[in-house]
Structures are given as structure tokens and as C-alpha cells.
Coordinates of C-alpha atoms in Angstrom, one line a residue:
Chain A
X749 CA -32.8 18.1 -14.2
X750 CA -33.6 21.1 -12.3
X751 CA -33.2 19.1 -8.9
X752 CA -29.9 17.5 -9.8
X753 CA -28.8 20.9 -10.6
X754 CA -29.7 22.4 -7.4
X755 CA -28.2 19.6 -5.7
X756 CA -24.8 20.3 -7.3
X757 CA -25.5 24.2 -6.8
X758 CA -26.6 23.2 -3.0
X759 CA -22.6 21.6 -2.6
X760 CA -21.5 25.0 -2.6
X761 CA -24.0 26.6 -0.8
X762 CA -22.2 27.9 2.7
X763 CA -25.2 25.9 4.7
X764 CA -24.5 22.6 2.9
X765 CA -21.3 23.0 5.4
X766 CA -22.4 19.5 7.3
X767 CA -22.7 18.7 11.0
X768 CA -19.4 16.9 11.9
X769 CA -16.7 19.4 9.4
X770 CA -14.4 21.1 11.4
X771 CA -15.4 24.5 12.5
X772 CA -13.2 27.7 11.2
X773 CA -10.9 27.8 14.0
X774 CA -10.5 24.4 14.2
X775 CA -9.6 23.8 10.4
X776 CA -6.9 26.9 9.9
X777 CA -3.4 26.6 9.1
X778 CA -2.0 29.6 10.9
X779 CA 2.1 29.5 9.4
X780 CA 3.6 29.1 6.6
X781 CA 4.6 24.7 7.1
X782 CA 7.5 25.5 5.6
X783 CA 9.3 28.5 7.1
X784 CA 9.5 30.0 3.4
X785 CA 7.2 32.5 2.1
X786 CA 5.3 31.6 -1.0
X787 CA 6.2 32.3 -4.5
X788 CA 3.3 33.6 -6.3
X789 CA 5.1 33.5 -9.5
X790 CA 4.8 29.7 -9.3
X791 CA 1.5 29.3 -7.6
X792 CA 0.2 30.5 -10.6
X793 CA 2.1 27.7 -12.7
X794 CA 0.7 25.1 -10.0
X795 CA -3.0 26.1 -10.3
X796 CA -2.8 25.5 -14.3
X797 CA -0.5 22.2 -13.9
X798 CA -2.6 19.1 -14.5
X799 CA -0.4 17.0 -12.8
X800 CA -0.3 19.3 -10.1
X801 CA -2.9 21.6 -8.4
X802 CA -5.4 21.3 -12.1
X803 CA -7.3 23.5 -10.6
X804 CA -8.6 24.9 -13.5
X805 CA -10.3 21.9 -13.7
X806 CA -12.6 22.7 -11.8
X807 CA -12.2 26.5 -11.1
X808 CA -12.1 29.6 -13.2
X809 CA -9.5 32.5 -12.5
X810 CA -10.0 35.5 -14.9
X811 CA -6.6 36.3 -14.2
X812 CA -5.6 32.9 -15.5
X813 CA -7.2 33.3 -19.0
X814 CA -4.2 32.3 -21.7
X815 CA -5.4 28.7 -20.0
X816 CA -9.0 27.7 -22.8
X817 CA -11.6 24.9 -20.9
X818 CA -11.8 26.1 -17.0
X819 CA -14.2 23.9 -15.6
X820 CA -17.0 25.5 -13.5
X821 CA -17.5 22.3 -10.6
X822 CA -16.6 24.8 -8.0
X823 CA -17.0 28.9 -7.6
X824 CA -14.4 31.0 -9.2
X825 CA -11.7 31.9 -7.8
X826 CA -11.5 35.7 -8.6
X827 CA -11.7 37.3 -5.4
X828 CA -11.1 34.2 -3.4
X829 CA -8.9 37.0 -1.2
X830 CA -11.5 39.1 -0.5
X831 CA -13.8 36.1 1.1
X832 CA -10.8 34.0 3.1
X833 CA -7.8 34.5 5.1
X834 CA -3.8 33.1 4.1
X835 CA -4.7 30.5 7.0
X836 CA -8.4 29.7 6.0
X837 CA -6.9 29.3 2.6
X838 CA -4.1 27.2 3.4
X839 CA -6.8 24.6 5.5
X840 CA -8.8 24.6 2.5
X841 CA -6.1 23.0 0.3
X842 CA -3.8 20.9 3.2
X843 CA -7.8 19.0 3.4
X844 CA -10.9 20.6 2.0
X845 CA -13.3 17.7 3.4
X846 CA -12.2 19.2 7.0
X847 CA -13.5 22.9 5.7
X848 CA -16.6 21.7 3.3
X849 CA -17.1 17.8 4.6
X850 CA -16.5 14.7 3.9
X851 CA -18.6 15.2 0.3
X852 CA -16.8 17.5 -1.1
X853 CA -15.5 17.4 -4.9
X854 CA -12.7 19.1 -3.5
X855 CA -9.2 17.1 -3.7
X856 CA -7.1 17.4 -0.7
X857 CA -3.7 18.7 -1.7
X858 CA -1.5 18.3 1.6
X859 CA -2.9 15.2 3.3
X860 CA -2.5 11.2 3.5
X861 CA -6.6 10.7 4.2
X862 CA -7.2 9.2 0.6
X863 CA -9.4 6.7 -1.5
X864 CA -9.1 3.4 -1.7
X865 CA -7.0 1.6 -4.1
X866 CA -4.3 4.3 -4.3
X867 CA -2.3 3.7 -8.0
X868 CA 1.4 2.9 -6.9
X869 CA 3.0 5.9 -8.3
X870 CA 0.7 7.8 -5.7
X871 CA 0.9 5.5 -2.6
X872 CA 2.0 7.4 0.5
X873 CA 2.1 10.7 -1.7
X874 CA 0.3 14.0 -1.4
X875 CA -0.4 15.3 -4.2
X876 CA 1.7 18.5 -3.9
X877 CA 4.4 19.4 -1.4
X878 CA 4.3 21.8 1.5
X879 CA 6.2 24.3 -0.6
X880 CA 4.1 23.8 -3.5
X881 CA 0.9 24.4 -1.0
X882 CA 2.6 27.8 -0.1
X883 CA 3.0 29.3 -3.7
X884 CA -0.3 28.3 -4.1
X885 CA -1.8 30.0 -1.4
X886 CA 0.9 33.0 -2.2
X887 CA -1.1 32.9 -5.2
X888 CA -4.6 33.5 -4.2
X889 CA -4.1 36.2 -2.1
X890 CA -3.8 38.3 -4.6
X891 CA -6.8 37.6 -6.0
X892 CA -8.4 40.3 -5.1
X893 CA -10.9 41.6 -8.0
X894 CA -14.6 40.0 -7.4
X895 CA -15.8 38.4 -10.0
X896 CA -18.0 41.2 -12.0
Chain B
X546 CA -26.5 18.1 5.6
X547 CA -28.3 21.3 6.7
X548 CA -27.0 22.5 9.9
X549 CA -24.4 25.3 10.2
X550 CA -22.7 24.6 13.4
X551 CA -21.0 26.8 15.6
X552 CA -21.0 30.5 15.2
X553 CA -17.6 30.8 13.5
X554 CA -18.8 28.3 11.4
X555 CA -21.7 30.6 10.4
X556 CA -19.5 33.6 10.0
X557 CA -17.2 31.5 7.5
X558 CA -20.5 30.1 6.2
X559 CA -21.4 33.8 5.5
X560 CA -17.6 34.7 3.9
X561 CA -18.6 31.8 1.4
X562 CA -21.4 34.0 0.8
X563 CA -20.1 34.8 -2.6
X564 CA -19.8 31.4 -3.9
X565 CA -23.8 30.8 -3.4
X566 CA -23.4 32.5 -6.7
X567 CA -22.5 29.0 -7.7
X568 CA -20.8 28.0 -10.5
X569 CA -22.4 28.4 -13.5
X570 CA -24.5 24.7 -13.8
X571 CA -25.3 24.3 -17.7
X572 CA -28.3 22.1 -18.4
X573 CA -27.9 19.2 -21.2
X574 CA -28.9 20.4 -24.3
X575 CA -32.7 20.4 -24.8
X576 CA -32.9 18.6 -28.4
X577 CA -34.5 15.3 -30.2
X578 CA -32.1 12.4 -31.6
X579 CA -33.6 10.9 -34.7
X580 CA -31.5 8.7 -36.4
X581 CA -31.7 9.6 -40.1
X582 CA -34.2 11.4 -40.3
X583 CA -36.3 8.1 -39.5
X584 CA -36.0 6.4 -36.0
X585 CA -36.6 8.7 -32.9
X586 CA -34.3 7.9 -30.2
X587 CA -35.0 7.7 -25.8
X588 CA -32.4 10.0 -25.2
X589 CA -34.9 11.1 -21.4
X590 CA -37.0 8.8 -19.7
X591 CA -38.2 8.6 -15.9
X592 CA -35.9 6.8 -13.6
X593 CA -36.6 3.5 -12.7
X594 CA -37.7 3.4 -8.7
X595 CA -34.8 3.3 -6.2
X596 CA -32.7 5.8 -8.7
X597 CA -31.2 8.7 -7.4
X598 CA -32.7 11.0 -9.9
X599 CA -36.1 12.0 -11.1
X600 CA -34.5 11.4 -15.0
X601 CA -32.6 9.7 -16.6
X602 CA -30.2 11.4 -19.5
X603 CA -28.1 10.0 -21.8
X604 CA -24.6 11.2 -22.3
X605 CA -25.8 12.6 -25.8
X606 CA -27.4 15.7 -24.4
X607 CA -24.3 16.8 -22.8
X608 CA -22.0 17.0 -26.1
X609 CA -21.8 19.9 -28.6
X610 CA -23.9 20.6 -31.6
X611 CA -21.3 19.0 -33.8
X612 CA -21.1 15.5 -32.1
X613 CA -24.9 15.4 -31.3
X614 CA -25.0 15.9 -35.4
X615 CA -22.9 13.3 -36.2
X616 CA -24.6 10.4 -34.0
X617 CA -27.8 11.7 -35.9
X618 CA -26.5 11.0 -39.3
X619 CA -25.6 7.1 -40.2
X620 CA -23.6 8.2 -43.0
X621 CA -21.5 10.9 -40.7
X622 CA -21.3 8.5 -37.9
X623 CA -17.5 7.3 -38.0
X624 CA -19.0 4.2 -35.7
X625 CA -20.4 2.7 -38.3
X626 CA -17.2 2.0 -40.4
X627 CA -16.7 -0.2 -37.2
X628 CA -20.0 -1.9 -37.5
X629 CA -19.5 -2.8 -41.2
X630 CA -15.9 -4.1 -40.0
X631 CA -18.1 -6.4 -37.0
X632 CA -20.3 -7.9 -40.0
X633 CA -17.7 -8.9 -42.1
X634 CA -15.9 -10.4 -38.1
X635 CA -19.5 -11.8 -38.0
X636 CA -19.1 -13.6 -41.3
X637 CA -15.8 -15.2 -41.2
X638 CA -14.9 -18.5 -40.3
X639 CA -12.4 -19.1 -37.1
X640 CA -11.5 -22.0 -35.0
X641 CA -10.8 -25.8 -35.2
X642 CA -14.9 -26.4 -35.4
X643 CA -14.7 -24.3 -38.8
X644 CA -17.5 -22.4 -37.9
X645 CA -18.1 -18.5 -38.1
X646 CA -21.0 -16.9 -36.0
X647 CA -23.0 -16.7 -38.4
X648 CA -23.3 -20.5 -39.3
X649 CA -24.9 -20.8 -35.9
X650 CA -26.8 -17.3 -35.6
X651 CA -27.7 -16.4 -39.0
X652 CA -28.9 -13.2 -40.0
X653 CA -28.2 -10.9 -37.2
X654 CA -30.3 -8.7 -37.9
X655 CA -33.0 -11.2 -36.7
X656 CA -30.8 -13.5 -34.4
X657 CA -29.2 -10.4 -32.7
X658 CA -32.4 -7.9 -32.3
X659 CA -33.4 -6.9 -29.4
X660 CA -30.5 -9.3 -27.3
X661 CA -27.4 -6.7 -26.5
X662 CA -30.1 -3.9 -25.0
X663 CA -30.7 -7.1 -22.2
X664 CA -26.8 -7.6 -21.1
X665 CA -25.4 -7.8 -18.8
X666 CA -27.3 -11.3 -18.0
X667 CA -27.1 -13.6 -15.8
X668 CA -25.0 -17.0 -17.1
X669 CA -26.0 -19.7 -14.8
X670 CA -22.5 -22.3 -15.8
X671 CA -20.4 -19.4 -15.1
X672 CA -22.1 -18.5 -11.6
X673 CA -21.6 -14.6 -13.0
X674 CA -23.0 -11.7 -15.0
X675 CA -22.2 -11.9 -18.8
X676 CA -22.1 -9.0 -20.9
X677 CA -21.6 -9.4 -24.7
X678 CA -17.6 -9.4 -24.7
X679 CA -17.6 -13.1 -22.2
X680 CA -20.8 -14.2 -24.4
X681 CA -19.0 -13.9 -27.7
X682 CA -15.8 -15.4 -26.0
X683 CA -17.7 -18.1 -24.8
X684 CA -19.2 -18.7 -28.0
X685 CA -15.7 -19.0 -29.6
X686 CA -14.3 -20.8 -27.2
X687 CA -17.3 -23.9 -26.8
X688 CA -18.7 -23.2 -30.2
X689 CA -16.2 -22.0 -32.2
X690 CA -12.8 -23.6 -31.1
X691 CA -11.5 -20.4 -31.0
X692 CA -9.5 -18.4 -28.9
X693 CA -11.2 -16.2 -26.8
X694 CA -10.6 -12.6 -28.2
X695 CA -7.9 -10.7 -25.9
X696 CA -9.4 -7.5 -24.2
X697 CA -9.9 -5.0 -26.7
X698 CA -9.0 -6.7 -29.5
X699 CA -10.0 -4.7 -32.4
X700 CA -12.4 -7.7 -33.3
X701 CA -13.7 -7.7 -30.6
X702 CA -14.8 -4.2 -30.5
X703 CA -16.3 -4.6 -33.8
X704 CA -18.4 -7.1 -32.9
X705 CA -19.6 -5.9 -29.9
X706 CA -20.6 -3.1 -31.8
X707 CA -22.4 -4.8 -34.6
X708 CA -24.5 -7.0 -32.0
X709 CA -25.3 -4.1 -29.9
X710 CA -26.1 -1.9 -33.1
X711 CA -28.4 -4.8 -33.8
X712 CA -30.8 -3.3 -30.9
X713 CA -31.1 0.1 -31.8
X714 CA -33.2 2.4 -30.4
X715 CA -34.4 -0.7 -27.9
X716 CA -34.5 0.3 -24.3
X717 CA -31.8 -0.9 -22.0
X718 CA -33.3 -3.0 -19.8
X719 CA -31.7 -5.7 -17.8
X720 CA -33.3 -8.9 -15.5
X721 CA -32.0 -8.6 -12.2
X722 CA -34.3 -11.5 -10.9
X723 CA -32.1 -14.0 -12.4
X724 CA -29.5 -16.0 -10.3
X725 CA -27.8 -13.6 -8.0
X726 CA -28.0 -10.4 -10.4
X727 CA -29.4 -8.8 -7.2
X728 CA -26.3 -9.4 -5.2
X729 CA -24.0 -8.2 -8.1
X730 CA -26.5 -5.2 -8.6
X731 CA -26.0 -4.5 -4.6
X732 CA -22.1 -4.6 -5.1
X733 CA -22.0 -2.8 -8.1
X734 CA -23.5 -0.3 -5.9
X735 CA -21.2 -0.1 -3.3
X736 CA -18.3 0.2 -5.7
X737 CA -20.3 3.9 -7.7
X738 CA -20.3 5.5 -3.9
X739 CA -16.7 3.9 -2.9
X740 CA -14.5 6.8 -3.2
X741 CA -11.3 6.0 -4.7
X742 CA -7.7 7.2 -5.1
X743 CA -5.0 9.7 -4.0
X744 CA -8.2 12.2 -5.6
X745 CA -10.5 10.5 -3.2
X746 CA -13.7 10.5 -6.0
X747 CA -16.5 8.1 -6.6
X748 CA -18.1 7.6 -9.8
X749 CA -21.3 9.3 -7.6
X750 CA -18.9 12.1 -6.5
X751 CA -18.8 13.4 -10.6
X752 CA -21.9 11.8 -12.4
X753 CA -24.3 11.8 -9.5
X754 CA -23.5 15.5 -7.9
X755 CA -22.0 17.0 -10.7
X756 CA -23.6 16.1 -14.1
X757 CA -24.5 19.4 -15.8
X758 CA -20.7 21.1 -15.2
X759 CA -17.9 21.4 -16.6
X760 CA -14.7 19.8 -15.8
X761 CA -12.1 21.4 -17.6
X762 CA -13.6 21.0 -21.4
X763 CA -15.6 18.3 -20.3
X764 CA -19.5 18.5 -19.7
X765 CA -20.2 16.1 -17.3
X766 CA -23.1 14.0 -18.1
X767 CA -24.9 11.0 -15.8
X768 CA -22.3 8.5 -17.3
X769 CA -24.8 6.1 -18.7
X770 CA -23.6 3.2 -21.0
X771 CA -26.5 2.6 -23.6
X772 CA -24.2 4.2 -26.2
X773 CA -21.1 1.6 -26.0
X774 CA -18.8 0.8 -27.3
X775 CA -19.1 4.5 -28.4
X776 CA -16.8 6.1 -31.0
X777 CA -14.9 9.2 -29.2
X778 CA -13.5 11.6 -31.1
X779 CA -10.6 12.2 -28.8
X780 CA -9.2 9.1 -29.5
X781 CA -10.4 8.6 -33.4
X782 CA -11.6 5.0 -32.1
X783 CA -14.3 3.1 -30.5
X784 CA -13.7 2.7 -26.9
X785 CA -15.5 -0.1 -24.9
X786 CA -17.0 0.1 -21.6
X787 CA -14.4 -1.2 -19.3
X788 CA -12.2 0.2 -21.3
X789 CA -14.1 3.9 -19.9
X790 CA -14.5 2.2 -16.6
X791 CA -10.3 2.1 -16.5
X792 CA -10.2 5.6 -17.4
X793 CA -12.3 7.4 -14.9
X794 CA -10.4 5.0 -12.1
X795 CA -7.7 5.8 -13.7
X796 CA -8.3 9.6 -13.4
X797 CA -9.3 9.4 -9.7
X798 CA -5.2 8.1 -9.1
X799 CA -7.0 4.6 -8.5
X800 CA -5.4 1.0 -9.5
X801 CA -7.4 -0.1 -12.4
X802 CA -9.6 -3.3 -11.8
X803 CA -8.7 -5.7 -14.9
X804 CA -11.2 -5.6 -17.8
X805 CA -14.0 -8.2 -17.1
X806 CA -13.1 -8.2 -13.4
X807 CA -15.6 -9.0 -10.8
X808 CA -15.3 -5.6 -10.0
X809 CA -16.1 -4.1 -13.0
X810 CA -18.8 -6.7 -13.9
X811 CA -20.7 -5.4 -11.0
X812 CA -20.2 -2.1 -12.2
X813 CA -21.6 -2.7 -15.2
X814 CA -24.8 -4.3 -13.6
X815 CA -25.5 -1.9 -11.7
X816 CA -24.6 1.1 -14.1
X817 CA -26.4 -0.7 -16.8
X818 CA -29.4 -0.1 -14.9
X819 CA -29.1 3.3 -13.9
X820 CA -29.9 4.0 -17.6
X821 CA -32.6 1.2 -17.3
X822 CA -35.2 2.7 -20.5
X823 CA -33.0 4.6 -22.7
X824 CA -32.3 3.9 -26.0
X825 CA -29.5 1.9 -27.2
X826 CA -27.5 4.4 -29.4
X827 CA -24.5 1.8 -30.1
X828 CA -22.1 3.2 -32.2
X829 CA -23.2 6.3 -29.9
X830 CA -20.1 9.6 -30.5
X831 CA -18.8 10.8 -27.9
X832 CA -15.9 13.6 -27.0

């Protein structure tokens, strides 16, 4: 057991980052893609929706507590500010195989590079809007407390 | 995997610093099944060569005190109403030939032993895999004149489950040098790794490299299938295995394959013996 744990702890190591993913400068999204700032207020909402960001699925977010059963398959969140910028931030959820790899657990929010067998409902979708992607990243730059 | 690229790459590498902390990976639950008391369950066992992983686990581990508890205890086991329901399905005469299962097979407790912890199988008319479901339905259908029970048929679930429950605590172990179980193995195989979706996730990408977290309220175990059909409390029901199959797809954003597809036939072969040497735990609880 202790190996496949490591091997799951080793996907979010920094060095697991494998040949072939994008380097930094390559994989930021300098702007705002939609001209309109983010609304924090509902970047919050998105991060809990399970229809939407459900990233509670697999993150935690102290600040984000009145939501029981945050899943721990990726770090927490809490101080995500501290260790990435708006546009490092913005690339990790537009495509997060181009910042960790193409293994990643990581869905990507703002991008048509998908699985097979795509339900119709979800057939040339993303899974949230450009808009939606700014309140979301709105959001996490305020996370600024480190996790404790 | 190993290699860093590009400075930048390092300095981000370094930003991620923090999450090295990892998230916090929770080990299955270190603890014995013994069915009443009496009959000591293979709940770990070493992976069968070629497996990604040193051991194998069944799902069991990863549930709370309270389920584990309830699988332990025959009389607390809300399965086994379902099993009682499959003998009495087991009993009862159907079809034009006015036969029931039991004219042929007898007592299943002798006929039935042993024979669900060795399906899927290789059925050489059909040219496929059978698991129990297209065994039964072929029984009723050639032996019965019956209809051939309808996917999830409450029936059919109960039955499934008594045959199954008639191998308890018997390894899962399946042939795979019969006819082309092989080749089904091999696509079963492609289809664990194929990621899938508008999500974009494999069956590896959760139960191979994440087993031991949590996904929301979920601890993700290995997915194995010696418990099915397994009674889950979520849904106050027995659920069946393609029945789970459809659900993680469906979860990914995926098209579901149909029940008893080619698809999800190989699936089966090839999952089946990812769990090759655990115990059948059939009416197993899950969450």
C-alpha cells in the first residue's frame, strides 16, 4: 500500500512535472479572456457547485468549511495565492494537463481537449465559461492564509 | 516522469513546493473480515504478475467502521434479504419447458459452489465471455423457455446474488487460457487506461493512482468486483456490476456502454482479474 500511496503522493510532487508539459511561461494566461474582472463572490459558489467547478471534490479550502466531505485527491487550496500568480492560476484551470501533464487528475475547465465518448449534453462544451473561469480565479487570489 | 525541464519550470516546480505536503493519503483500514464470527475472509492477497500493484485490496478496507460491521454480520447484512429473495427465484417454475433452475441444478448449495468466483468464462457457442447474468439468460432462454431477464431486473439481481453467495469466501479466479479470453483480457485493458469524457478520467486515472483518497465523501478503493452485486447503502439496493461500470462512465461525462456490451464484457475480464485471489464477499456493503 505504501508504494501506491507514494505514487499518488509523487502526482503532486513539483518534479513529477513531466518532460513534454508546457513550461511556466509557455502555459500562462496573462488577461482576463473576458474583459470583465472576476467576481469573487461567485467564484466561491462555482468551487462548491458540483455541476460546476466541484472542486471540493477533490480540494479542501478552510475558508470553504459550511461545505462537509472535501476530498483530499489534490493539495489544499488555502494559500493557493501565496504559491501562484492570477495568470499561473488562470492556465491551471483553462487546461491543467498543460501545467501538470497529460496525467493529471486535474479536469480542464476552459478547453475542448477531452476524453473519448463525450455524453451528448457535454459534446463541444467546456465545462465552465470564460466568465465562470474569471470568478474562479477572482476567488483564489484571496486565498492567502497557508494552510497551518 | 522525473525531469524538471527548463528553469522556469523549476522555479514553478519550487512555488509548488508547498503542495509536496501532499494531500493527506489515508491508508485502507487495517482490519480482519470474518463472516460471523466463523469464516475468515481474503480481503489482501499478493497481485497476480503483470498487475500494477504489489497488493491487491478489496473495496472493504476502504469503508467506515459501520459498513465493514455490517458485511461481517449475516444477520446485519441487508444483502442477504436479497439472497433469500434469489432462492425462492431459484425455486420457482418459469417458461413453456415448465422447469425452474432448480429441476436442473439441484441444491445450489452443491451445484452452485465454487462456479460464480470463475466468471466471467469463456462460452465457446457464443464466441464471448459469459458472466453469470448471459449464463442464467441463456439458461432460461434454451433450458427454460423463458424470457431472458431484462437488465437489472430485480430477479435477476437476486439471483446473481444467490449463485455468487454460493462461493463465498472462494478466491476470484478466472481462466484466461480459454478461447480468446486473452484478447478480451487485452481490450479490457485498453478500455481501464482509455481516458474518457468532457472530465477526461480513466478508471486507472482514480482506482489505479488514487486509491487511498478521498473524493468528496468517497474513499477511493482499487475498484475490485469480488463483492458484486454489492448492496450500497446510498441507494438502499443491490447494485450489479455493469450497473457500477455505468456509473463511474457516467461520472467521467462519458456515454455509457449498454449493460452486457462488448465493451463492458471486457471490462469485466480484465477487472475481474485485477482482484485475481480475493475472496468472494457477494452480498459484499458498500457506501
Amino acid at each position: 500500500m505504501l508504494k501506491i500511496g507514494l505514487a499518488a503522493f509523487g502526482a503532486c510532487l513539483p518534479m513529477s512535472i513531466p518532460a513534454g508539459a508546457q513550461t511556466a511561461s509557455d502555459a500562462t494566461a496573462e488577461t482576463s479572456m473576458t474583459g470583465v474582472p472576476g467576481d469573487p463572490d461567485t467564484g466561491r459558489k462555482i468551487l462548491a457547485d458540483r455541476k460546476l467547478g466541484n472542486c471540493l471534490a477533490c480540494h479542501t479550502v478552510s475558508d470553504m468549511s459550511e461545505h462537509p466531505f472535501q476530498g483530499d485527491v489534490g493539495p489544499t487550496l488555502d494559500g493557493v495565492a501565496n504559491r501562484w500568480a492570477p495568470e499561473q492560476l488562470r492556465a491551471i484551470l483553462v487546461d491543467a494537463k498543460m501545467m501538470f501533464g497529460d496525467q493529471t487528475i486535474m479536469p480542464g475547465f476552459y478547453t475542448l481537449k477531452v476524453g473519448v465518448d463525450v455524453a451528448e449534453p457535454f459534446q463541444g462544451e467546456r465545462i465552465l465559461t470564460a466568465q465562470q473561469v474569471e470568478d474562479v480565479v477572482a476567488y483564489l487570489t484571496t486565498l492567502t492564509k497557508d494552510p497551518n | 516522469m522525473n525531469n524538471a525541464k527548463t528553469g522556469l519550470a523549476a522555479t514553478l516546480a519550487l512555488a509548488v513546493g508547498l503542495a509536496a505536503v501532499g494531500p493527506a493519503h489515508s491508508d485502507p483500514v487495517d482490519d480482519t473480515l470474518v463472516i460471523d464470527g466463523e469464516l475468515e475472509m481474503v480481503t489482501r492477497v499478493k497481485a497476480p504478475e503483470g498487475h500494477p500493484f504489489d497488493e491487491v485490496i478489496s473495496g472493504w478496507h476502504y469503508r467506515t467502521d459501520e459498513t465493514r460491521a455490517l458485511e461481517a454480520d449475516t444477520f446485519q447484512n441487508p444483502g442477504m434479504l436479497y439472497t433469500q429473495r434469489g432462492e425462492e427465484v431459484w425455486n420457482t417454475v418459469e417458461g413453456e419447458a415448465g422447469k425452474s433452475c432448480a429441476s436442473c441444478h439441484e441444491d445450489a448449495s452443491a451445484s452452485m459452489k465454487g462456479v460464480g468466483a470463475h466468471y466471467p468464462k469463456w462460452n465457446a457457442a457464443a464466441g464471448k465471455p459469459f458472466n453469470l447474468e448471459l449464463q442464467i439468460n441463456d439458461c432460461r432462454v434454451s433450458n427454460m423457455q423463458a424470457e431472458p431477464y431484462k437488465f437489472d431486473d430485480p430477479d435477476q439481481k437476486a439471483l446473481v446474488t444467490f449463485v455468487k453467495h454460493q462461493s463465498l469466501g472462494m478466491p476470484m479466479q478466472i481462466d484466461l487460457s480459454e478461447g480468446e479470453m486473452q484478447q478480451w483480457w487485452e481490450r479490457g485493458k485498453e478500455r481501464y487506461y482509455l481516458r474518457m469524457g468532457q472530465l477526461n478520467l480513466a478508471c486507472a486515472t482514480c482506482h489505479e493512482n488514487y486509491n487511498g483518497n478521498y473524493i468528496r465523501a468517497d474513499h477511493l478503493s482499487q475498484g475490485n468486483v469480488n463483492g458484486f452485486p454489492t448492496y450500497r447503502l446510498k441507494q438502499a439496493n443491490m447494485v450489479s456490476l455493469h450497473n457500477r461500470f455505468r456509473g463511474c462512465i457516467r461520472d467521467t461525462r462519458a456515454e455509457q456502454p449498454k449493460a452486457f456490451s462488448d465493451d463492458l464484457m471486457a471490462l469485466e475480464v480484465y477487472v475481474t482479474w485485477r482482484g485475481t485471489g480475493l475472496s468472494i464477499e457477494t452480498p459484499a456493503v458498500r457506501q
